[in-house]
Amino acid sequence: MSSPFKHPKSGIYYLRKGVPKRLVPIIGKAVFKQSLNTKDLREAKSLIIPLLADVDNQIRLAELQLTDDSSQELSLRDCQIIANRWYG
């Protein structure tokens, strides 16, 4: 599990998680980065949990795309992530 990254100048915590190299062309970026909008480590640790779950789901979806296995079914959560990336 990734821990919050503290920006050296602002002191604000961020989520930072690398994307596996083989998935960068599918996801479109090498690193997921998102501000947690807090300078409090305890708060940052609680805020990062659901965001990491979303990032992990996006990585799993990209891996499914890479395998091109059409027999895989998407869960409701997977569909929500896809819709959010396209329309959110």
PDB file of C-alpha atoms in Angstrom:
ATOM      1  CA  MET A   1       0.000   0.000   0.000  1.00  0.00           C
ATOM      2  CA  SER A   2       1.268   3.460  -0.878  1.00  0.00           C
ATOM      3  CA  SER A   3       1.587   6.045   1.826  1.00  0.00           C
ATOM      4  CA  PRO A   4       0.853   9.758   1.377  1.00  0.00           C
ATOM      5  CA  PHE A   5       3.644  11.807  -0.205  1.00  0.00           C
ATOM      6  CA  LYS A   6       4.345  15.199   1.388  1.00  0.00           C
ATOM      7  CA  HIS A   7       5.148  17.977  -1.085  1.00  0.00           C
ATOM      8  CA  PRO A   8       8.472  19.474   0.052  1.00  0.00           C
ATOM      9  CA  LYS A   9       7.480  23.133  -0.440  1.00  0.00           C
ATOM     10  CA  SER A  10       3.763  23.302   0.309  1.00  0.00           C
ATOM     11  CA  GLY A  11       3.587  20.560   2.954  1.00  0.00           C
ATOM     12  CA  ILE A  12       0.379  19.230   1.377  1.00  0.00           C
ATOM     13  CA  TYR A  13       0.058  15.467   1.098  1.00  0.00           C
ATOM     14  CA  TYR A  14      -0.506  13.722  -2.227  1.00  0.00           C
ATOM     15  CA  LEU A  15      -1.343  10.287  -3.485  1.00  0.00           C
ATOM     16  CA  ARG A  16       1.427   9.073  -5.803  1.00  0.00           C
ATOM     17  CA  LYS A  17       1.390   5.604  -7.303  1.00  0.00           C
ATOM     18  CA  GLY A  18       3.401   4.374 -10.249  1.00  0.00           C
ATOM     19  CA  VAL A  19       1.827   2.612 -13.197  1.00  0.00           C
ATOM     20  CA  PRO A  20       3.515  -0.584 -14.434  1.00  0.00           C
ATOM     21  CA  LYS A  21       5.437   0.213 -17.643  1.00  0.00           C
ATOM     22  CA  ARG A  22       3.454  -2.266 -19.723  1.00  0.00           C
ATOM     23  CA  LEU A  23       0.226  -0.439 -18.776  1.00  0.00           C
ATOM     24  CA  VAL A  24       1.362   3.159 -19.422  1.00  0.00           C
ATOM     25  CA  PRO A  25       0.134   3.147 -23.065  1.00  0.00           C
ATOM     26  CA  ILE A  26      -3.303   1.964 -21.933  1.00  0.00           C
ATOM     27  CA  ILE A  27      -3.686   4.252 -18.892  1.00  0.00           C
ATOM     28  CA  GLY A  28      -1.966   7.208 -20.525  1.00  0.00           C
ATOM     29  CA  LYS A  29       0.306   8.203 -17.663  1.00  0.00           C
ATOM     30  CA  ALA A  30       3.245   6.792 -15.737  1.00  0.00           C
ATOM     31  CA  VAL A  31       2.169   7.988 -12.280  1.00  0.00           C
ATOM     32  CA  PHE A  32      -1.171   8.586 -10.614  1.00  0.00           C
ATOM     33  CA  LYS A  33      -0.974  11.857  -8.648  1.00  0.00           C
ATOM     34  CA  GLN A  34      -3.734  13.525  -6.678  1.00  0.00           C
ATOM     35  CA  SER A  35      -3.717  16.121  -3.939  1.00  0.00           C
ATOM     36  CA  LEU A  36      -5.218  15.062  -0.635  1.00  0.00           C
ATOM     37  CA  ASN A  37      -5.736  18.753   0.242  1.00  0.00           C
ATOM     38  CA  THR A  38      -4.405  18.393   3.767  1.00  0.00           C
ATOM     39  CA  LYS A  39      -1.216  19.015   5.706  1.00  0.00           C
ATOM     40  CA  ASP A  40      -2.219  16.572   8.456  1.00  0.00           C
ATOM     41  CA  LEU A  41      -0.646  13.119   8.064  1.00  0.00           C
ATOM     42  CA  ARG A  42      -3.370  11.332  10.035  1.00  0.00           C
ATOM     43  CA  GLU A  43      -6.075  12.835   7.813  1.00  0.00           C
ATOM     44  CA  ALA A  44      -4.026  12.097   4.681  1.00  0.00           C
ATOM     45  CA  LYS A  45      -3.746   8.427   5.667  1.00  0.00           C
ATOM     46  CA  SER A  46      -7.516   8.120   5.951  1.00  0.00           C
ATOM     47  CA  LEU A  47      -8.178  10.061   2.728  1.00  0.00           C
ATOM     48  CA  ILE A  48      -5.772   7.994   0.654  1.00  0.00           C
ATOM     49  CA  ILE A  49      -7.512   4.642   1.232  1.00  0.00           C
ATOM     50  CA  PRO A  50     -10.511   5.054  -1.127  1.00  0.00           C
ATOM     51  CA  LEU A  51      -8.364   6.835  -3.717  1.00  0.00           C
ATOM     52  CA  LEU A  52      -5.885   3.957  -3.757  1.00  0.00           C
ATOM     53  CA  ALA A  53      -8.757   1.525  -4.231  1.00  0.00           C
ATOM     54  CA  ASP A  54      -9.845   3.472  -7.326  1.00  0.00           C
ATOM     55  CA  VAL A  55      -6.286   3.564  -8.679  1.00  0.00           C
ATOM     56  CA  ASP A  56      -5.881  -0.172  -8.111  1.00  0.00           C
ATOM     57  CA  ASN A  57      -9.164  -0.800  -9.943  1.00  0.00           C
ATOM     58  CA  GLN A  58      -8.005   1.294 -12.899  1.00  0.00           C
ATOM     59  CA  ILE A  59      -4.769  -0.692 -13.031  1.00  0.00           C
ATOM     60  CA  ARG A  60      -6.710  -3.978 -12.905  1.00  0.00           C
ATOM     61  CA  LEU A  61      -8.953  -2.807 -15.749  1.00  0.00           C
ATOM     62  CA  ALA A  62      -5.907  -1.884 -17.820  1.00  0.00           C
ATOM     63  CA  GLU A  63      -4.416  -5.326 -17.174  1.00  0.00           C
ATOM     64  CA  LEU A  64      -7.649  -6.903 -18.408  1.00  0.00           C
ATOM     65  CA  GLN A  65      -7.445  -4.770 -21.526  1.00  0.00           C
ATOM     66  CA  LEU A  66      -3.862  -5.875 -22.057  1.00  0.00           C
ATOM     67  CA  THR A  67      -4.741  -9.561 -21.852  1.00  0.00           C
ATOM     68  CA  ASP A  68      -7.605  -8.991 -24.323  1.00  0.00           C
ATOM     69  CA  ASP A  69      -9.613 -11.713 -22.637  1.00  0.00           C
ATOM     70  CA  SER A  70     -13.186 -11.039 -23.721  1.00  0.00           C
ATOM     71  CA  SER A  71     -14.567 -13.662 -21.340  1.00  0.00           C
ATOM     72  CA  GLN A  72     -13.970 -11.349 -18.358  1.00  0.00           C
ATOM     73  CA  GLU A  73     -17.069  -9.733 -16.913  1.00  0.00           C
ATOM     74  CA  LEU A  74     -16.987  -6.243 -15.463  1.00  0.00           C
ATOM     75  CA  SER A  75     -18.377  -5.625 -12.011  1.00  0.00           C
ATOM     76  CA  LEU A  76     -20.620  -2.661 -11.263  1.00  0.00           C
ATOM     77  CA  ARG A  77     -17.625  -0.949  -9.627  1.00  0.00           C
ATOM     78  CA  ASP A  78     -15.520  -1.474 -12.774  1.00  0.00           C
ATOM     79  CA  CYS A  79     -18.286   0.074 -14.881  1.00  0.00           C
ATOM     80  CA  GLN A  80     -18.470   3.066 -12.535  1.00  0.00           C
ATOM     81  CA  ILE A  81     -14.726   3.631 -12.838  1.00  0.00           C
ATOM     82  CA  ILE A  82     -14.889   3.483 -16.626  1.00  0.00           C
ATOM     83  CA  ALA A  83     -17.840   5.880 -16.727  1.00  0.00           C
ATOM     84  CA  ASN A  84     -16.086   8.268 -14.352  1.00  0.00           C
ATOM     85  CA  ARG A  85     -12.937   8.303 -16.505  1.00  0.00           C
ATOM     86  CA  TRP A  86     -14.960   9.058 -19.655  1.00  0.00           C
ATOM     87  CA  TYR A  87     -17.624  11.406 -18.306  1.00  0.00           C
ATOM     88  CA  GLY A  88     -16.279  12.553 -14.938  1.00  0.00           C
TER      89      GLY A  88
END
